[in-house]
Short mmCIF file of C-alpha atoms and ligand atoms in Angstrom, two decimals:
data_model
loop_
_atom_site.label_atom_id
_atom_site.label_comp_id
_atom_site.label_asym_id
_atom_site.label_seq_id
_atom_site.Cartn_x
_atom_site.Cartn_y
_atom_site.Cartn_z
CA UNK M 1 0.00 0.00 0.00
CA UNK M 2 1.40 3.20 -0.86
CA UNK M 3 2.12 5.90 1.92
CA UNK M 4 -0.65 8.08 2.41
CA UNK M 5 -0.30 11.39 4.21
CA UNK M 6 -3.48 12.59 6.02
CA UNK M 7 -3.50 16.33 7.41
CA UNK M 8 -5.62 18.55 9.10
CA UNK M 9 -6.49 21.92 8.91
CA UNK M 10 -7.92 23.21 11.63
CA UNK M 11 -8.28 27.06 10.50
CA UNK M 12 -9.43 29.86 13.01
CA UNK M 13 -11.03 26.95 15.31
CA UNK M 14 -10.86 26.09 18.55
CA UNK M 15 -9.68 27.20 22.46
CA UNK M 16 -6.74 25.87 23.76
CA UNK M 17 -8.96 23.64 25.55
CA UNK M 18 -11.18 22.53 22.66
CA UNK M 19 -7.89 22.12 20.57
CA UNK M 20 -6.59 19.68 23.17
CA UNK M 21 -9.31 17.80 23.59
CA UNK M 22 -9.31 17.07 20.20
CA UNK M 23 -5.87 16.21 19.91
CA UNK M 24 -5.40 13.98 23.03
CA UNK M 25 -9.06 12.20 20.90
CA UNK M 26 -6.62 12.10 17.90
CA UNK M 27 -4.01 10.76 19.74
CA UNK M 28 -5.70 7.90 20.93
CA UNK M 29 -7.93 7.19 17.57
CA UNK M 30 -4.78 6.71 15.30
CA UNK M 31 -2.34 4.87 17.76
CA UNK M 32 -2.44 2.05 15.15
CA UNK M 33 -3.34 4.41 11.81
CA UNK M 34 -1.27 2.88 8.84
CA UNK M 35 -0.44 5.90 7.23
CA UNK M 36 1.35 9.57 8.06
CA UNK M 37 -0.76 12.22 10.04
CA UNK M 38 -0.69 16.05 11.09
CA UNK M 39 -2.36 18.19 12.33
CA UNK M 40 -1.97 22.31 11.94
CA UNK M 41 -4.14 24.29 14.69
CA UNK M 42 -3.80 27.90 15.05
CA UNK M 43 -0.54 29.46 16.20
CA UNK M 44 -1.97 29.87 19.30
CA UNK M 45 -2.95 26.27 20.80
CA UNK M 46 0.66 24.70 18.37
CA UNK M 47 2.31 24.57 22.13
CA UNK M 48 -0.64 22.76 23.73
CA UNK M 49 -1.19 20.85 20.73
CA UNK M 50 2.76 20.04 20.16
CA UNK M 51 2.94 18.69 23.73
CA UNK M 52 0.03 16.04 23.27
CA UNK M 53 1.38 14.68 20.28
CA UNK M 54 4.41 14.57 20.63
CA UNK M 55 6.23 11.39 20.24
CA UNK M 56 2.81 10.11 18.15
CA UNK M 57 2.60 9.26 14.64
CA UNK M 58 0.84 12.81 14.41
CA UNK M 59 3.31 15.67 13.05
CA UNK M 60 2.40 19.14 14.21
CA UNK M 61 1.89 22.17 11.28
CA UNK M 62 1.16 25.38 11.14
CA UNK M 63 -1.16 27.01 8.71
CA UNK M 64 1.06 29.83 7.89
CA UNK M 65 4.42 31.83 8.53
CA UNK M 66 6.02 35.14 7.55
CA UNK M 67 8.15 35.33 4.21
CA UNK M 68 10.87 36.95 6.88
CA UNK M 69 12.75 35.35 9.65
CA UNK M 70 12.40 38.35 12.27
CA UNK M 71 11.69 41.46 12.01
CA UNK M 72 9.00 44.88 12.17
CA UNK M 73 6.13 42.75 11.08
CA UNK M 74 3.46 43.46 13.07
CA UNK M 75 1.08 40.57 13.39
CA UNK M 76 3.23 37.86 11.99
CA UNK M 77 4.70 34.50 12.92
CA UNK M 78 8.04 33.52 12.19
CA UNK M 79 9.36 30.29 10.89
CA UNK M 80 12.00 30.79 14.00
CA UNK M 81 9.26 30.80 16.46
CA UNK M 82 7.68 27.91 14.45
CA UNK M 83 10.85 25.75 15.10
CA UNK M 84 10.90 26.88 18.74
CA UNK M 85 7.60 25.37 19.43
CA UNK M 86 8.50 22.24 17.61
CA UNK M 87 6.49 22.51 14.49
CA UNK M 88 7.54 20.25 11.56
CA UNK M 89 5.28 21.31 8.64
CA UNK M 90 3.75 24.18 7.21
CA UNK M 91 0.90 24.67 4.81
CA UNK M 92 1.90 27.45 2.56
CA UNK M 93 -0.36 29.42 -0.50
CA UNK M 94 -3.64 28.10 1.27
CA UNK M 95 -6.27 29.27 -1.18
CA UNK M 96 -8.13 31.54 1.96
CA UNK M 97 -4.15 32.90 2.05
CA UNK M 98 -4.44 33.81 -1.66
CA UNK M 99 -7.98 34.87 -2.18
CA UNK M 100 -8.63 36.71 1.02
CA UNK M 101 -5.42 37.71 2.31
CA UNK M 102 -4.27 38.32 -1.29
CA UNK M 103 -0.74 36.30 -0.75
CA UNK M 104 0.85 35.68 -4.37
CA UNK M 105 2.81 33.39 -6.01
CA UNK M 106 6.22 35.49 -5.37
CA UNK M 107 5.67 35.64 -1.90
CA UNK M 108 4.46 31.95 -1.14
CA UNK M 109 7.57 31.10 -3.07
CA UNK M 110 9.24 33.46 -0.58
CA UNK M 111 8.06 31.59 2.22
CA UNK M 112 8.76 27.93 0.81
CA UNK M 113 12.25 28.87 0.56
CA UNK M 114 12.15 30.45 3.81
CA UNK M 115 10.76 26.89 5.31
CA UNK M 116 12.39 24.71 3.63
CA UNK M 117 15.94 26.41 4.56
CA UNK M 118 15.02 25.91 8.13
CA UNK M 119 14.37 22.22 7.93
CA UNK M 120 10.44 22.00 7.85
CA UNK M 121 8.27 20.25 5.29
CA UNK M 122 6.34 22.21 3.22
CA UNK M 123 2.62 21.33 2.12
CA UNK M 124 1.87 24.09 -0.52
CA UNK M 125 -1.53 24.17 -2.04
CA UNK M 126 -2.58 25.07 -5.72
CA UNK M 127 -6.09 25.25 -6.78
CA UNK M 128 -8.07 26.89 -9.25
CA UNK M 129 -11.36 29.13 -8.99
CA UNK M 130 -14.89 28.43 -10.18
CA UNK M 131 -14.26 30.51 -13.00
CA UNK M 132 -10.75 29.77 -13.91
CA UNK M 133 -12.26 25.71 -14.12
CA UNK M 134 -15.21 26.77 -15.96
CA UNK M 135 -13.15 29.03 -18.76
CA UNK M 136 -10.90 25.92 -19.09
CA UNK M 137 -7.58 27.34 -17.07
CA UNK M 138 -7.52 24.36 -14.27
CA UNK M 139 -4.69 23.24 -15.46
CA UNK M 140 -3.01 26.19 -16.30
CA UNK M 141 -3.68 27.94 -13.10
CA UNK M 142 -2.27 24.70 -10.89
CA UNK M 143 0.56 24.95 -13.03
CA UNK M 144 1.58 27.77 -12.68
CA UNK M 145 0.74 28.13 -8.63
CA UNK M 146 3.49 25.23 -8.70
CA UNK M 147 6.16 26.25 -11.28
CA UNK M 148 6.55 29.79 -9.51
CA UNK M 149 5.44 28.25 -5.96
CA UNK M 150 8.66 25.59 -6.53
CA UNK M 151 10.83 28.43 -7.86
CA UNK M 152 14.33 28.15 -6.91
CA UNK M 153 13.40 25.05 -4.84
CA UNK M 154 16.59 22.06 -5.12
CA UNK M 155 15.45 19.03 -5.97
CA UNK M 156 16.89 17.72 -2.62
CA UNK M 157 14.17 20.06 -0.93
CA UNK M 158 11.67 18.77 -3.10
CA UNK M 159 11.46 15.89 -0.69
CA UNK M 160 10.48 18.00 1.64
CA UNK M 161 7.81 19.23 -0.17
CA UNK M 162 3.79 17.55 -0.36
CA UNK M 163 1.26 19.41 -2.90
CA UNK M 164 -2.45 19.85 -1.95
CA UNK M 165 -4.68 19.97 -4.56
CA UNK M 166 -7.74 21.93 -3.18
CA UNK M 167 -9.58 23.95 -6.28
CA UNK M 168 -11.15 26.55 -4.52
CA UNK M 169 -14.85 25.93 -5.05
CA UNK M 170 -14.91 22.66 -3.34
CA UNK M 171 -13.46 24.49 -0.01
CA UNK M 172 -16.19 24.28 3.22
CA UNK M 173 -18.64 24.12 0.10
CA UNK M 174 -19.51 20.26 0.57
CA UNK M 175 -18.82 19.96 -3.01
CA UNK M 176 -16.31 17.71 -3.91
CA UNK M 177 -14.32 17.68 -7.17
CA UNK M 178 -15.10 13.58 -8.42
CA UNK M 179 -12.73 11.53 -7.76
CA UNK M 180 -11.83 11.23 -11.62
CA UNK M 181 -11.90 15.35 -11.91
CA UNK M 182 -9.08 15.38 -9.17
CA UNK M 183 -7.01 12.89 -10.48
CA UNK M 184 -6.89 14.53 -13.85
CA UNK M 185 -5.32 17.67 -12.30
CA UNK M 186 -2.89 15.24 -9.63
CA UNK M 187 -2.20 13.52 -12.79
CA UNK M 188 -1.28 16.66 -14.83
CA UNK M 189 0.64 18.63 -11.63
CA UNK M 190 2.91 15.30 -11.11
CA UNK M 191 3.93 15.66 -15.26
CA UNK M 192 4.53 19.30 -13.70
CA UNK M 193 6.96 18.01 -11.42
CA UNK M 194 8.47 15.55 -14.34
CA UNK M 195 9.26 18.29 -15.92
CA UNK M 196 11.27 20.44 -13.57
CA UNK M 197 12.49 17.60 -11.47
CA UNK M 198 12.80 14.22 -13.80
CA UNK M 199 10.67 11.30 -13.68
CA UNK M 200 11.67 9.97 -9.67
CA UNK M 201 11.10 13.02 -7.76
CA UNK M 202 7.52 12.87 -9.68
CA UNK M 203 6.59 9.79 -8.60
CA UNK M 204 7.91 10.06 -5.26
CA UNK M 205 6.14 13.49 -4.37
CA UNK M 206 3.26 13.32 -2.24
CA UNK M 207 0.14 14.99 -3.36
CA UNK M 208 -3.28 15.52 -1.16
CA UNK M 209 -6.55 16.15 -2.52
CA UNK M 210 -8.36 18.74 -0.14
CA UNK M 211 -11.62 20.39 -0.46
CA UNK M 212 -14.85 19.06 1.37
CA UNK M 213 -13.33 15.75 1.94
CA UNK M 214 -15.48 13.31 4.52
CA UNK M 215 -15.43 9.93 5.76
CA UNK M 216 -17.90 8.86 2.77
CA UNK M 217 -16.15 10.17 -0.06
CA UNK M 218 -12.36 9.65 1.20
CA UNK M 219 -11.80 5.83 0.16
CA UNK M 220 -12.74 6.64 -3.53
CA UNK M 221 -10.65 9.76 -3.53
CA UNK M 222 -7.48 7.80 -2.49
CA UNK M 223 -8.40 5.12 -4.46
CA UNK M 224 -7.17 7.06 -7.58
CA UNK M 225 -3.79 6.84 -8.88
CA UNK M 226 -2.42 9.99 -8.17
CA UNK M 227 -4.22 11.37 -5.14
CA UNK M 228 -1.43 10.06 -2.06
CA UNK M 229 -3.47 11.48 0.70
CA UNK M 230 -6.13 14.67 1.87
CA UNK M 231 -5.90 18.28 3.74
CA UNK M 232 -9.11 17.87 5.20
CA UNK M 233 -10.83 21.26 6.84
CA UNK M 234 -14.40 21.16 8.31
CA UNK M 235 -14.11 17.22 8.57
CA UNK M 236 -10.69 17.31 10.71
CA UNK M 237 -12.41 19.96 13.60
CA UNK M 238 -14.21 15.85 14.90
CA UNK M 239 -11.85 13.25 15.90
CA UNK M 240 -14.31 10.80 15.04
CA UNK M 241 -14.46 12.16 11.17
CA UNK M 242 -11.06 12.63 11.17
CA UNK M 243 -9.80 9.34 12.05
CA UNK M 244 -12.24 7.92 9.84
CA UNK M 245 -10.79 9.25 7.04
CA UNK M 246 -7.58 8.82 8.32
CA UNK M 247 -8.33 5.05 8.48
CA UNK M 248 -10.22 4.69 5.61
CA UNK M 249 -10.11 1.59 3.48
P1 PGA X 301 -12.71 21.67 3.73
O1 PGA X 301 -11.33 22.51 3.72
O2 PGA X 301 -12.33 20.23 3.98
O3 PGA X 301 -13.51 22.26 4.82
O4 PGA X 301 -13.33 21.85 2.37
C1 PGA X 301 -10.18 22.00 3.12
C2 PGA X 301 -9.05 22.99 3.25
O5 PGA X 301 -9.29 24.20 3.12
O6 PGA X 301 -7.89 22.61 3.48
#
């Protein structure tokens, strides 16, 4: 069975309490999950969280950082203070990141680099809108979100890095791109990755489908041959939905 990576994104949810309640649930519901975990709560439960899972087979993310290291930027969160509070991974170029808080392709590359110089794993998501699929641009628009996301990025890094696919109009909407839809784009984003980083590194890189993924559609998505895994949002805030998807199959 190949290696499937199953993350969660827990977004602007939960207490400290709430967050460890669900974690120390986590915990216990994938002791004996077959396949790689993590979970990314908000910057400000990642030291409660970190300290439940650690030593688990659940890795602890981050949803974002700052394209700088330190600095007058009010507001932000370092990848320095990231490492300081153990995080391993962090999910870069979110689509909410793009759309709503405008981030763009130069400065998510900024911030992969940044990451990836300090040792973390990278998950950094591509996606197209609703009106970029319907005029046809999909593929174009994934594309590109990974040729300038990846820019300057060694191919030694690359195994550091994990792609979510998450087209935008399947985020929190409960609709799901088919299983067959997604593939198509994992499909076409892996020849991506041929391309800039030979035929290996493309089958080797990791790449999650994300975007209204639940415990009843999760076995068919992973079932295809190019979807290794899920960022899963609104389904990852239960244990028990989460670690059925985790589990599935
Ligand atoms: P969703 O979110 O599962 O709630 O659609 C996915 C994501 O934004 O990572």
């Amino acid at each position: 069975m190949r290696n499937y990576y199953i993350a969660g994104n827990w977004k602007m949810h939960k207490t400290r309490a709430e967050a460890a309640e669900l974690a120390k649930a986590l915990v216990a519901e994938l002791k004996d999950g077959k396949h790689k975990y993590l979970v990314a709560p908000s910057f400000t439960s990642l030291e409660t969280v970190g300290a439940i899972v650690k030593g688990t087979n659940i890795r602890l993310g981050a949803q974002n950082m700052a394209a700088e290291e330190q600095g007058a930027h009010t507001g932000e969160v370092s990848v320095l203070q990231l490492k300081d509070l153990e995080v391993r991974t962090v999910i870069l170029g979110h689509s909410e990141r793009r759309h709503i808080y405008k981030e763009d392709d130069a400065l998510i590359n900024k911030k992969v680099q940044l990451a990836l110089r300090h040792g973390l794993e990278v998950i950094l998501c591509i996606g197209e809108l609703l009106e970029e699929r319907e005029a046809g641009r999909a593929e174009t628009v994934c594309e590109t979100q990974t040729v300038k996301g990846l820019e300057g990025v060694s191919a030694a890094d690359l195994s550091r890095v994990v792609l979510a696919y998450e087209p935008v109009w399947a985020i929190g909407t409960g609709k799901t791109a088919t299983p067959e839809d997604a593939d198509a784009i994992h499909a076409y984003v892996r020849k991506v990755i041929e391309r800039l980083y030979g035929a290996g590194a493309a089958s080797q890189i990791v790449i999650q489908y994300g975007g209204s993924v639940k415990p009843d559609n999760a076995a068919q998505l992973m079932a295809k041959e190019n979807i290794d895994g899920a960022l899963v949002g609104g389904a990852a805030l239960k244990a028990g939905t989460f670690a059925s998807i985790a589990k599935f199959g």
